Amino acid sequence: MKLLEFLKRERKKSASVAKERLQIIVAHQRSQRDQPDYMPMLERELLEVIRRYVNVDQDAINISLDREDDCSVLELNVTLPRSG
Amino acid sequence: MAKIIVVTSGKGGVGKTTSAAAIATGLALRGKKTVVIDFDVGLRNLDLIMGCERRVVYDLINVIQGEAGLNQAMIRDKRVDNLHILPASQTRDKDALSAEGVEKVLDTLTKDFDYVVCDSPAGIERGAQLAMYYADEAVVVTNPEVSSVRDSDRILGLLGSKTRRAEQGQDPVKEHLLITRYDPERVNHGDMLNLEDIQEILSINLIGLIPESEAVLRASNQGVPVTHDQKSDAGQAYVDTVSRLLGEDIPLRFHEYQKKSLLSRVFGGGRR
């Protein structure tokens, strides 16, 4: 009986796991939806420039463009290693 | 002026062509003069689903390149008076499809017809983008399955940016969600995304729900759009979908799990 309940509980999960995964990936997709086409290139080149001076990882840079009413804000976050 | 409806999905194999054929047939059965166009250049299949594969002489590319007139290329449906099929080319590559050419064909068709249904190829490449570019409305076909839902979201992004309506700042393309291959029993067991979840993730309005049904394969085997099979659940679900496209308020069917009785299991009464 316990085994049956265990199996049933496991089964309940797959659809809700699917939902959670989709919510995350879809939110990510949408955040990139309104970005201008040059953003990936800009991100790559900025990383190159920073790397000339500091040795940072590929994923140490985070770039986003937020649009407000009449202006856009380009936000750039770089995590530098401690020793610099 | 005809309404242009694109049937699209991103992912392949979710039922775009089945749905385009079934919806076009349903619109024609309701007395709307309808043409359904296959945009899958190189891999045409709409002609098979519509059962007119042996009557194809000219195709969309021939028309675009001026080798044939629209009236020569369009095939009149054998079963429904108001229905025409414009097949895709089987031999040319998809680059033969030009934006100007498609626009010219659609401009001519919208003058003569009530509805132009565009059957999009899978993917987000040229063929798919051209199929959606001139659309007024979009039916986004989605299976209750992660990759299909994700791809549908990508397509929604393109509908909102890479269409004539978006680029010219007109009213946006009206987006409808069509869920296909829905299995209430698996949903009930928690093994399949339910329709509320899919709607919540994609946040667009639901135009129809087609249950997983043996009738769909039967229909494609025979080359008769499933809308004609009015005994089947899928056929009825497509009729409901068409009614909603025409603005009617029809309650949802076939989404609730009904336990099969022992008798119906024994005698196969559950088969639809």
mmCIF file of C-alpha atoms in Angstrom:
data_model
loop_
_atom_site.group_PDB
_atom_site.id
_atom_site.type_symbol
_atom_site.label_atom_id
_atom_site.label_comp_id
_atom_site.label_asym_id
_atom_site.label_seq_id
_atom_site.Cartn_x
_atom_site.Cartn_y
_atom_site.Cartn_z
ATOM 1 C CA MET A 1 0.000 0.000 0.000
ATOM 2 C CA LYS A 2 2.781 2.351 0.909
ATOM 3 C CA LEU A 3 4.577 1.449 -2.269
ATOM 4 C CA LEU A 4 1.470 2.323 -4.253
ATOM 5 C CA GLU A 5 1.227 5.721 -2.590
ATOM 6 C CA PHE A 6 4.903 6.319 -3.220
ATOM 7 C CA LEU A 7 4.527 5.521 -6.894
ATOM 8 C CA LYS A 8 1.467 7.727 -7.175
ATOM 9 C CA ARG A 9 3.250 10.657 -5.591
ATOM 10 C CA GLU A 10 6.163 10.223 -7.957
ATOM 11 C CA ARG A 11 3.768 10.265 -10.905
ATOM 12 C CA LYS A 12 2.081 13.480 -9.824
ATOM 13 C CA LYS A 13 5.380 15.143 -10.191
ATOM 14 C CA SER A 14 6.310 15.007 -13.850
ATOM 15 C CA ALA A 15 3.715 17.502 -15.088
ATOM 16 C CA SER A 16 4.474 19.987 -12.322
ATOM 17 C CA VAL A 17 8.201 19.621 -12.924
ATOM 18 C CA ALA A 18 7.509 20.397 -16.575
ATOM 19 C CA LYS A 19 5.547 23.487 -15.568
ATOM 20 C CA GLU A 20 8.286 24.817 -13.288
ATOM 21 C CA ARG A 21 10.981 24.276 -15.901
ATOM 22 C CA LEU A 22 8.897 25.966 -18.556
ATOM 23 C CA GLN A 23 8.132 28.978 -16.384
ATOM 24 C CA ILE A 24 11.840 29.586 -15.899
ATOM 25 C CA ILE A 25 12.905 29.099 -19.509
ATOM 26 C CA VAL A 26 9.993 31.105 -20.878
ATOM 27 C CA ALA A 27 10.730 34.007 -18.519
ATOM 28 C CA HIS A 28 14.333 33.938 -19.723
ATOM 29 C CA GLN A 29 13.240 33.856 -23.376
ATOM 30 C CA ARG A 30 10.932 36.804 -22.828
ATOM 31 C CA SER A 31 13.600 38.896 -21.164
ATOM 32 C CA GLN A 32 15.632 38.541 -24.338
ATOM 33 C CA ARG A 33 12.681 39.082 -26.634
ATOM 34 C CA ASP A 34 12.761 42.866 -26.752
ATOM 35 C CA GLN A 35 16.500 43.192 -26.860
ATOM 36 C CA PRO A 36 17.974 44.822 -29.945
ATOM 37 C CA ASP A 37 19.824 42.501 -32.322
ATOM 38 C CA TYR A 38 23.222 43.938 -31.463
ATOM 39 C CA MET A 39 23.102 42.883 -27.789
ATOM 40 C CA PRO A 40 24.919 39.521 -28.039
ATOM 41 C CA MET A 41 27.696 41.175 -30.077
ATOM 42 C CA LEU A 42 27.925 44.098 -27.674
ATOM 43 C CA GLU A 43 28.177 41.683 -24.767
ATOM 44 C CA ARG A 44 30.979 39.744 -26.444
ATOM 45 C CA GLU A 45 32.994 42.828 -27.326
ATOM 46 C CA LEU A 46 32.591 44.358 -23.880
ATOM 47 C CA LEU A 47 33.859 41.130 -22.380
ATOM 48 C CA GLU A 48 36.868 41.230 -24.695
ATOM 49 C CA VAL A 49 37.735 44.762 -23.600
ATOM 50 C CA ILE A 50 37.417 43.927 -19.914
ATOM 51 C CA ARG A 51 39.570 40.846 -20.387
ATOM 52 C CA ARG A 52 42.402 42.968 -21.733
ATOM 53 C CA TYR A 53 42.721 44.407 -18.251
ATOM 54 C CA VAL A 54 41.271 41.847 -15.859
ATOM 55 C CA ASN A 55 41.093 38.108 -16.185
ATOM 56 C CA VAL A 56 37.376 37.351 -15.749
ATOM 57 C CA ASP A 57 35.286 34.339 -16.659
ATOM 58 C CA GLN A 58 32.923 34.131 -19.593
ATOM 59 C CA ASP A 59 29.925 34.181 -17.285
ATOM 60 C CA ALA A 60 31.253 36.879 -14.976
ATOM 61 C CA ILE A 61 29.600 39.500 -17.108
ATOM 62 C CA ASN A 62 25.910 40.264 -17.029
ATOM 63 C CA ILE A 63 24.378 42.781 -19.336
ATOM 64 C CA SER A 64 20.798 43.950 -19.608
ATOM 65 C CA LEU A 65 18.845 46.706 -21.245
ATOM 66 C CA ASP A 66 15.880 48.170 -19.400
ATOM 67 C CA ARG A 67 13.513 50.428 -21.172
ATOM 68 C CA GLU A 68 11.682 53.137 -19.326
ATOM 69 C CA ASP A 69 9.299 55.687 -20.756
ATOM 70 C CA ASP A 70 11.631 57.786 -22.850
ATOM 71 C CA CYS A 71 15.078 56.360 -22.194
ATOM 72 C CA SER A 72 16.904 53.064 -21.993
ATOM 73 C CA VAL A 73 19.323 52.005 -19.278
ATOM 74 C CA LEU A 74 22.161 49.684 -20.155
ATOM 75 C CA GLU A 75 23.169 47.812 -17.036
ATOM 76 C CA LEU A 76 26.504 46.079 -16.922
ATOM 77 C CA ASN A 77 27.548 43.850 -14.042
ATOM 78 C CA VAL A 78 31.036 42.410 -13.936
ATOM 79 C CA THR A 79 32.200 40.173 -11.135
ATOM 80 C CA LEU A 80 35.924 40.722 -10.665
ATOM 81 C CA PRO A 81 38.151 38.134 -9.045
ATOM 82 C CA ARG A 82 39.224 39.070 -5.500
ATOM 83 C CA SER A 83 42.927 39.536 -6.131
ATOM 84 C CA GLY A 84 42.126 41.843 -9.086
ATOM 85 C CA MET B 1 -11.293 41.573 -47.679
ATOM 86 C CA ALA B 2 -10.247 38.190 -46.405
ATOM 87 C CA LYS B 3 -8.786 37.529 -43.011
ATOM 88 C CA ILE B 4 -5.360 35.915 -43.168
ATOM 89 C CA ILE B 5 -4.867 33.228 -40.521
ATOM 90 C CA VAL B 6 -1.488 31.559 -40.039
ATOM 91 C CA VAL B 7 -1.333 28.120 -38.433
ATOM 92 C CA THR B 8 2.071 27.921 -36.813
ATOM 93 C CA SER B 9 3.970 26.308 -33.920
ATOM 94 C CA GLY B 10 7.735 26.379 -34.164
ATOM 95 C CA LYS B 11 8.078 22.713 -33.337
ATOM 96 C CA GLY B 12 7.368 20.125 -36.004
ATOM 97 C CA GLY B 13 4.944 17.253 -35.739
ATOM 98 C CA VAL B 14 2.489 18.931 -33.382
ATOM 99 C CA GLY B 15 -0.365 18.995 -35.899
ATOM 100 C CA LYS B 16 -0.022 22.206 -37.905
ATOM 101 C CA THR B 17 -1.015 20.726 -41.254
ATOM 102 C CA THR B 18 -3.774 18.595 -39.722
ATOM 103 C CA SER B 19 -5.106 21.718 -38.009
ATOM 104 C CA ALA B 20 -4.758 23.985 -41.049
ATOM 105 C CA ALA B 21 -6.654 21.427 -43.162
ATOM 106 C CA ALA B 22 -9.307 20.873 -40.490
ATOM 107 C CA ILE B 23 -9.824 24.586 -39.805
ATOM 108 C CA ALA B 24 -9.957 25.531 -43.505
ATOM 109 C CA THR B 25 -12.466 22.749 -44.103
ATOM 110 C CA GLY B 26 -14.523 23.868 -41.115
ATOM 111 C CA LEU B 27 -14.586 27.489 -42.331
ATOM 112 C CA ALA B 28 -15.686 26.382 -45.807
ATOM 113 C CA LEU B 29 -18.399 24.156 -44.328
ATOM 114 C CA ARG B 30 -19.684 27.251 -42.561
ATOM 115 C CA GLY B 31 -20.080 28.913 -45.947
ATOM 116 C CA LYS B 32 -16.894 30.992 -45.877
ATOM 117 C CA LYS B 33 -14.964 31.100 -49.114
ATOM 118 C CA THR B 34 -11.606 29.753 -48.008
ATOM 119 C CA VAL B 35 -8.207 28.992 -49.493
ATOM 120 C CA VAL B 36 -5.515 27.086 -47.603
ATOM 121 C CA ILE B 37 -1.883 27.609 -48.656
ATOM 122 C CA ASP B 38 1.029 25.268 -48.007
ATOM 123 C CA PHE B 39 4.175 27.289 -47.171
ATOM 124 C CA ASP B 40 6.382 24.246 -46.615
ATOM 125 C CA VAL B 41 8.419 24.557 -49.814
ATOM 126 C CA GLY B 42 10.326 21.360 -50.545
ATOM 127 C CA LEU B 43 8.303 19.269 -48.100
ATOM 128 C CA ARG B 44 4.696 19.752 -49.084
ATOM 129 C CA ASN B 45 2.133 17.647 -47.250
ATOM 130 C CA LEU B 46 -1.050 19.664 -47.120
ATOM 131 C CA ASP B 47 -2.080 18.134 -50.471
ATOM 132 C CA LEU B 48 -1.888 14.653 -48.905
ATOM 133 C CA ILE B 49 -3.905 15.624 -45.852
ATOM 134 C CA MET B 50 -6.508 17.301 -48.071
ATOM 135 C CA GLY B 51 -6.546 14.245 -50.370
ATOM 136 C CA CYS B 52 -5.692 16.115 -53.569
ATOM 137 C CA GLU B 53 -2.072 15.008 -54.083
ATOM 138 C CA ARG B 54 -2.762 13.554 -57.527
ATOM 139 C CA ARG B 55 -4.379 16.726 -58.780
ATOM 140 C CA VAL B 56 -1.395 19.008 -58.172
ATOM 141 C CA VAL B 57 -0.216 20.561 -61.430
ATOM 142 C CA TYR B 58 1.171 23.953 -60.486
ATOM 143 C CA ASP B 59 2.177 25.296 -57.091
ATOM 144 C CA LEU B 60 2.790 28.467 -55.082
ATOM 145 C CA ILE B 61 6.324 28.914 -56.458
ATOM 146 C CA ASN B 62 5.075 28.592 -60.062
ATOM 147 C CA VAL B 63 2.613 31.392 -59.331
ATOM 148 C CA ILE B 64 5.224 33.586 -57.644
ATOM 149 C CA GLN B 65 7.612 33.137 -60.546
ATOM 150 C CA GLY B 66 4.914 33.837 -63.112
ATOM 151 C CA GLU B 67 4.917 30.351 -64.634
ATOM 152 C CA ALA B 68 1.262 29.790 -63.845
ATOM 153 C CA GLY B 69 -1.767 31.818 -62.867
ATOM 154 C CA LEU B 70 -3.393 31.540 -59.454
ATOM 155 C CA ASN B 71 -6.473 29.924 -60.951
ATOM 156 C CA GLN B 72 -4.352 27.274 -62.629
ATOM 157 C CA ALA B 73 -2.504 26.444 -59.416
ATOM 158 C CA MET B 74 -5.421 26.438 -56.981
ATOM 159 C CA ILE B 75 -7.144 23.087 -56.557
ATOM 160 C CA ARG B 76 -10.862 23.037 -55.904
ATOM 161 C CA ASP B 77 -11.743 20.727 -53.024
ATOM 162 C CA LYS B 78 -13.776 17.669 -54.025
ATOM 163 C CA ARG B 79 -15.963 17.689 -50.942
ATOM 164 C CA VAL B 80 -16.649 21.302 -50.047
ATOM 165 C CA ASP B 81 -17.684 23.957 -52.566
ATOM 166 C CA ASN B 82 -16.046 27.016 -51.076
ATOM 167 C CA LEU B 83 -12.648 25.468 -50.426
ATOM 168 C CA HIS B 84 -9.443 25.788 -52.446
ATOM 169 C CA ILE B 85 -5.940 24.460 -51.874
ATOM 170 C CA LEU B 86 -2.736 26.124 -53.038
ATOM 171 C CA PRO B 87 0.054 23.533 -52.780
ATOM 172 C CA ALA B 88 3.729 24.154 -52.131
ATOM 173 C CA SER B 89 6.476 23.163 -54.505
ATOM 174 C CA GLN B 90 8.073 19.784 -53.919
ATOM 175 C CA THR B 91 11.237 20.376 -55.925
ATOM 176 C CA ARG B 92 12.406 23.952 -55.454
ATOM 177 C CA ASP B 93 14.258 25.151 -52.420
ATOM 178 C CA LYS B 94 12.761 27.575 -49.958
ATOM 179 C CA ASP B 95 14.721 30.558 -51.300
ATOM 180 C CA ALA B 96 12.346 30.596 -54.242
ATOM 181 C CA LEU B 97 9.771 32.059 -51.845
ATOM 182 C CA SER B 98 10.111 35.842 -52.039
ATOM 183 C CA ALA B 99 8.403 38.329 -49.754
ATOM 184 C CA GLU B 100 7.155 40.406 -52.693
ATOM 185 C CA GLY B 101 5.856 37.274 -54.411
ATOM 186 C CA VAL B 102 3.968 36.115 -51.328
ATOM 187 C CA GLU B 103 2.539 39.587 -50.797
ATOM 188 C CA LYS B 104 1.273 39.742 -54.372
ATOM 189 C CA VAL B 105 -0.392 36.315 -54.119
ATOM 190 C CA LEU B 106 -2.014 37.177 -50.779
ATOM 191 C CA ASP B 107 -3.194 40.573 -52.063
ATOM 192 C CA THR B 108 -4.995 38.871 -54.933
ATOM 193 C CA LEU B 109 -6.475 36.141 -52.732
ATOM 194 C CA THR B 110 -7.774 38.495 -50.045
ATOM 195 C CA LYS B 111 -9.928 40.233 -52.672
ATOM 196 C CA ASP B 112 -11.713 37.019 -53.650
ATOM 197 C CA PHE B 113 -11.893 35.029 -50.438
ATOM 198 C CA ASP B 114 -13.269 35.352 -46.902
ATOM 199 C CA TYR B 115 -10.413 33.435 -45.273
ATOM 200 C CA VAL B 116 -6.836 32.699 -46.294
ATOM 201 C CA VAL B 117 -5.303 29.985 -44.091
ATOM 202 C CA CYS B 118 -1.489 29.750 -44.220
ATOM 203 C CA ASP B 119 -0.016 26.409 -43.202
ATOM 204 C CA SER B 120 3.431 27.294 -41.842
ATOM 205 C CA PRO B 121 6.442 24.991 -42.015
ATOM 206 C CA ALA B 122 8.132 24.032 -38.745
ATOM 207 C CA GLY B 123 11.051 26.105 -37.483
ATOM 208 C CA ILE B 124 11.595 29.855 -37.470
ATOM 209 C CA GLU B 125 13.326 30.212 -40.815
ATOM 210 C CA ARG B 126 12.277 32.006 -43.961
ATOM 211 C CA GLY B 127 9.263 29.828 -44.830
ATOM 212 C CA ALA B 128 7.803 30.129 -41.341
ATOM 213 C CA GLN B 129 8.479 33.879 -41.187
ATOM 214 C CA LEU B 130 6.838 34.488 -44.554
ATOM 215 C CA ALA B 131 3.827 32.369 -43.608
ATOM 216 C CA MET B 132 3.208 34.588 -40.572
ATOM 217 C CA TYR B 133 4.362 37.947 -41.968
ATOM 218 C CA TYR B 134 1.065 39.103 -43.502
ATOM 219 C CA ALA B 135 -1.226 37.402 -40.960
ATOM 220 C CA ASP B 136 -4.142 39.078 -39.193
ATOM 221 C CA GLU B 137 -4.598 36.192 -36.789
ATOM 222 C CA ALA B 138 -2.417 33.308 -35.665
ATOM 223 C CA VAL B 139 -3.363 29.861 -34.436
ATOM 224 C CA VAL B 140 -0.425 28.614 -32.375
ATOM 225 C CA VAL B 141 -0.596 24.822 -32.291
ATOM 226 C CA THR B 142 0.859 23.415 -29.080
ATOM 227 C CA ASN B 143 1.204 19.916 -27.620
ATOM 228 C CA PRO B 144 1.165 19.455 -23.831
ATOM 229 C CA GLU B 145 4.883 18.851 -23.902
ATOM 230 C CA VAL B 146 7.837 21.026 -22.811
ATOM 231 C CA SER B 147 9.603 21.488 -26.141
ATOM 232 C CA SER B 148 6.385 22.361 -27.917
ATOM 233 C CA VAL B 149 5.367 24.938 -25.295
ATOM 234 C CA ARG B 150 8.793 26.540 -25.339
ATOM 235 C CA ASP B 151 8.808 26.773 -29.141
ATOM 236 C CA SER B 152 5.307 28.240 -29.094
ATOM 237 C CA ASP B 153 6.596 30.996 -26.841
ATOM 238 C CA ARG B 154 9.376 31.714 -29.347
ATOM 239 C CA ILE B 155 6.797 31.920 -32.127
ATOM 240 C CA LEU B 156 4.714 34.336 -30.043
ATOM 241 C CA GLY B 157 7.803 36.530 -29.785
ATOM 242 C CA LEU B 158 8.153 36.540 -33.571
ATOM 243 C CA LEU B 159 4.444 37.256 -34.085
ATOM 244 C CA GLY B 160 4.892 40.312 -31.905
ATOM 245 C CA SER B 161 7.921 41.639 -33.780
ATOM 246 C CA LYS B 162 8.498 40.087 -37.199
ATOM 247 C CA THR B 163 5.105 40.574 -38.832
ATOM 248 C CA ARG B 164 3.770 43.316 -41.047
ATOM 249 C CA ARG B 165 1.321 44.373 -38.343
ATOM 250 C CA ALA B 166 4.146 44.669 -35.811
ATOM 251 C CA GLU B 167 6.541 46.467 -38.152
ATOM 252 C CA GLN B 168 3.943 48.954 -39.327
ATOM 253 C CA GLY B 169 2.649 49.601 -35.833
ATOM 254 C CA GLN B 170 -0.884 48.379 -36.592
ATOM 255 C CA ASP B 171 -3.053 46.382 -34.205
ATOM 256 C CA PRO B 172 -1.048 43.301 -33.242
ATOM 257 C CA VAL B 173 -1.692 39.888 -34.781
ATOM 258 C CA LYS B 174 -4.517 38.251 -32.842
ATOM 259 C CA GLU B 175 -2.979 35.189 -31.172
ATOM 260 C CA HIS B 176 -4.935 32.023 -30.413
ATOM 261 C CA LEU B 177 -3.750 28.916 -28.610
ATOM 262 C CA LEU B 178 -4.787 25.544 -30.030
ATOM 263 C CA ILE B 179 -3.813 22.623 -27.830
ATOM 264 C CA THR B 180 -3.622 19.310 -29.697
ATOM 265 C CA ARG B 181 -3.009 15.691 -28.688
ATOM 266 C CA TYR B 182 -4.462 16.349 -25.248
ATOM 267 C CA ASP B 183 -4.978 13.250 -23.157
ATOM 268 C CA PRO B 184 -7.229 13.928 -20.144
ATOM 269 C CA GLU B 185 -6.352 10.577 -18.603
ATOM 270 C CA ARG B 186 -2.632 11.357 -18.513
ATOM 271 C CA VAL B 187 -3.380 14.879 -17.281
ATOM 272 C CA ASN B 188 -5.445 13.338 -14.521
ATOM 273 C CA HIS B 189 -2.486 11.167 -13.543
ATOM 274 C CA GLY B 190 -0.220 14.210 -13.393
ATOM 275 C CA ASP B 191 1.872 13.005 -16.293
ATOM 276 C CA MET B 192 0.816 15.642 -18.753
ATOM 277 C CA LEU B 193 0.693 19.433 -18.530
ATOM 278 C CA ASN B 194 -2.922 20.504 -18.110
ATOM 279 C CA LEU B 195 -4.534 23.154 -20.256
ATOM 280 C CA GLU B 196 -4.613 25.771 -17.487
ATOM 281 C CA ASP B 197 -0.852 25.410 -17.004
ATOM 282 C CA ILE B 198 -0.162 25.772 -20.726
ATOM 283 C CA GLN B 199 -2.401 28.834 -20.919
ATOM 284 C CA GLU B 200 -0.766 30.332 -17.846
ATOM 285 C CA ILE B 201 2.739 29.866 -19.252
ATOM 286 C CA LEU B 202 1.955 31.203 -22.718
ATOM 287 C CA SER B 203 -0.717 33.683 -21.539
ATOM 288 C CA ILE B 204 -2.779 33.763 -24.704
ATOM 289 C CA ASN B 205 -6.419 32.936 -25.198
ATOM 290 C CA LEU B 206 -7.442 29.339 -25.875
ATOM 291 C CA ILE B 207 -9.298 28.867 -29.177
ATOM 292 C CA GLY B 208 -9.606 25.111 -28.991
ATOM 293 C CA LEU B 209 -8.539 21.827 -27.513
ATOM 294 C CA ILE B 210 -8.164 18.723 -29.669
ATOM 295 C CA PRO B 211 -7.991 15.477 -27.737
ATOM 296 C CA GLU B 212 -5.531 12.741 -28.682
ATOM 297 C CA SER B 213 -7.645 10.740 -31.072
ATOM 298 C CA GLU B 214 -7.410 7.782 -33.389
ATOM 299 C CA ALA B 215 -9.569 9.704 -35.819
ATOM 300 C CA VAL B 216 -6.677 12.014 -36.748
ATOM 301 C CA LEU B 217 -4.473 9.257 -38.173
ATOM 302 C CA ARG B 218 -7.500 7.646 -39.796
ATOM 303 C CA ALA B 219 -8.312 10.956 -41.470
ATOM 304 C CA SER B 220 -4.800 11.504 -42.798
ATOM 305 C CA ASN B 221 -4.634 7.899 -44.031
ATOM 306 C CA GLN B 222 -7.701 8.598 -46.140
ATOM 307 C CA GLY B 223 -6.872 12.150 -47.154
ATOM 308 C CA VAL B 224 -10.092 13.451 -45.653
ATOM 309 C CA PRO B 225 -9.698 16.347 -43.170
ATOM 310 C CA VAL B 226 -10.835 15.165 -39.739
ATOM 311 C CA THR B 227 -13.533 17.863 -39.642
ATOM 312 C CA HIS B 228 -15.606 15.616 -41.920
ATOM 313 C CA ASP B 229 -15.556 12.851 -39.297
ATOM 314 C CA GLN B 230 -18.311 14.302 -37.151
ATOM 315 C CA LYS B 231 -18.633 11.114 -35.133
ATOM 316 C CA SER B 232 -15.129 11.607 -33.772
ATOM 317 C CA ASP B 233 -14.142 13.730 -30.800
ATOM 318 C CA ALA B 234 -11.329 15.414 -32.775
ATOM 319 C CA GLY B 235 -13.687 16.269 -35.638
ATOM 320 C CA GLN B 236 -16.168 17.846 -33.247
ATOM 321 C CA ALA B 237 -13.388 19.685 -31.434
ATOM 322 C CA TYR B 238 -12.256 21.284 -34.712
ATOM 323 C CA VAL B 239 -15.819 22.361 -35.487
ATOM 324 C CA ASP B 240 -15.930 24.027 -32.057
ATOM 325 C CA THR B 241 -12.577 25.692 -32.780
ATOM 326 C CA VAL B 242 -13.867 27.093 -36.082
ATOM 327 C CA SER B 243 -16.998 28.416 -34.360
ATOM 328 C CA ARG B 244 -14.818 30.253 -31.850
ATOM 329 C CA LEU B 245 -12.692 31.668 -34.677
ATOM 330 C CA LEU B 246 -15.959 33.029 -36.093
ATOM 331 C CA GLY B 247 -16.570 34.748 -32.774
ATOM 332 C CA GLU B 248 -19.020 32.333 -31.154
ATOM 333 C CA ASP B 249 -18.872 31.488 -27.483
ATOM 334 C CA ILE B 250 -18.692 27.689 -27.330
ATOM 335 C CA PRO B 251 -17.960 25.800 -24.104
ATOM 336 C CA LEU B 252 -14.864 23.596 -24.024
ATOM 337 C CA ARG B 253 -15.323 19.840 -24.517
ATOM 338 C CA PHE B 254 -13.165 16.712 -24.300
ATOM 339 C CA HIS B 255 -10.862 18.131 -21.623
ATOM 340 C CA GLU B 256 -12.213 16.183 -18.688
ATOM 341 C CA TYR B 257 -11.211 12.690 -17.788
ATOM 342 C CA GLN B 258 -14.016 10.194 -18.022
ATOM 343 C CA LYS B 259 -13.337 6.862 -16.512
ATOM 344 C CA LYS B 260 -14.092 4.110 -18.963
ATOM 345 C CA SER B 261 -16.567 1.575 -17.705
ATOM 346 C CA LEU B 262 -15.630 -2.086 -17.802
ATOM 347 C CA LEU B 263 -18.212 -2.746 -20.498
ATOM 348 C CA SER B 264 -16.908 -0.062 -22.804
ATOM 349 C CA ARG B 265 -13.389 -1.320 -22.281
ATOM 350 C CA VAL B 266 -14.384 -4.856 -23.179
ATOM 351 C CA PHE B 267 -16.341 -3.840 -26.259
ATOM 352 C CA GLY B 268 -14.018 -1.051 -27.353
ATOM 353 C CA GLY B 269 -16.682 1.583 -26.839
ATOM 354 C CA GLY B 270 -14.005 3.986 -25.733
ATOM 355 C CA ARG B 271 -12.577 4.119 -29.235
ATOM 356 C CA ARG B 272 -13.459 7.309 -31.012
#
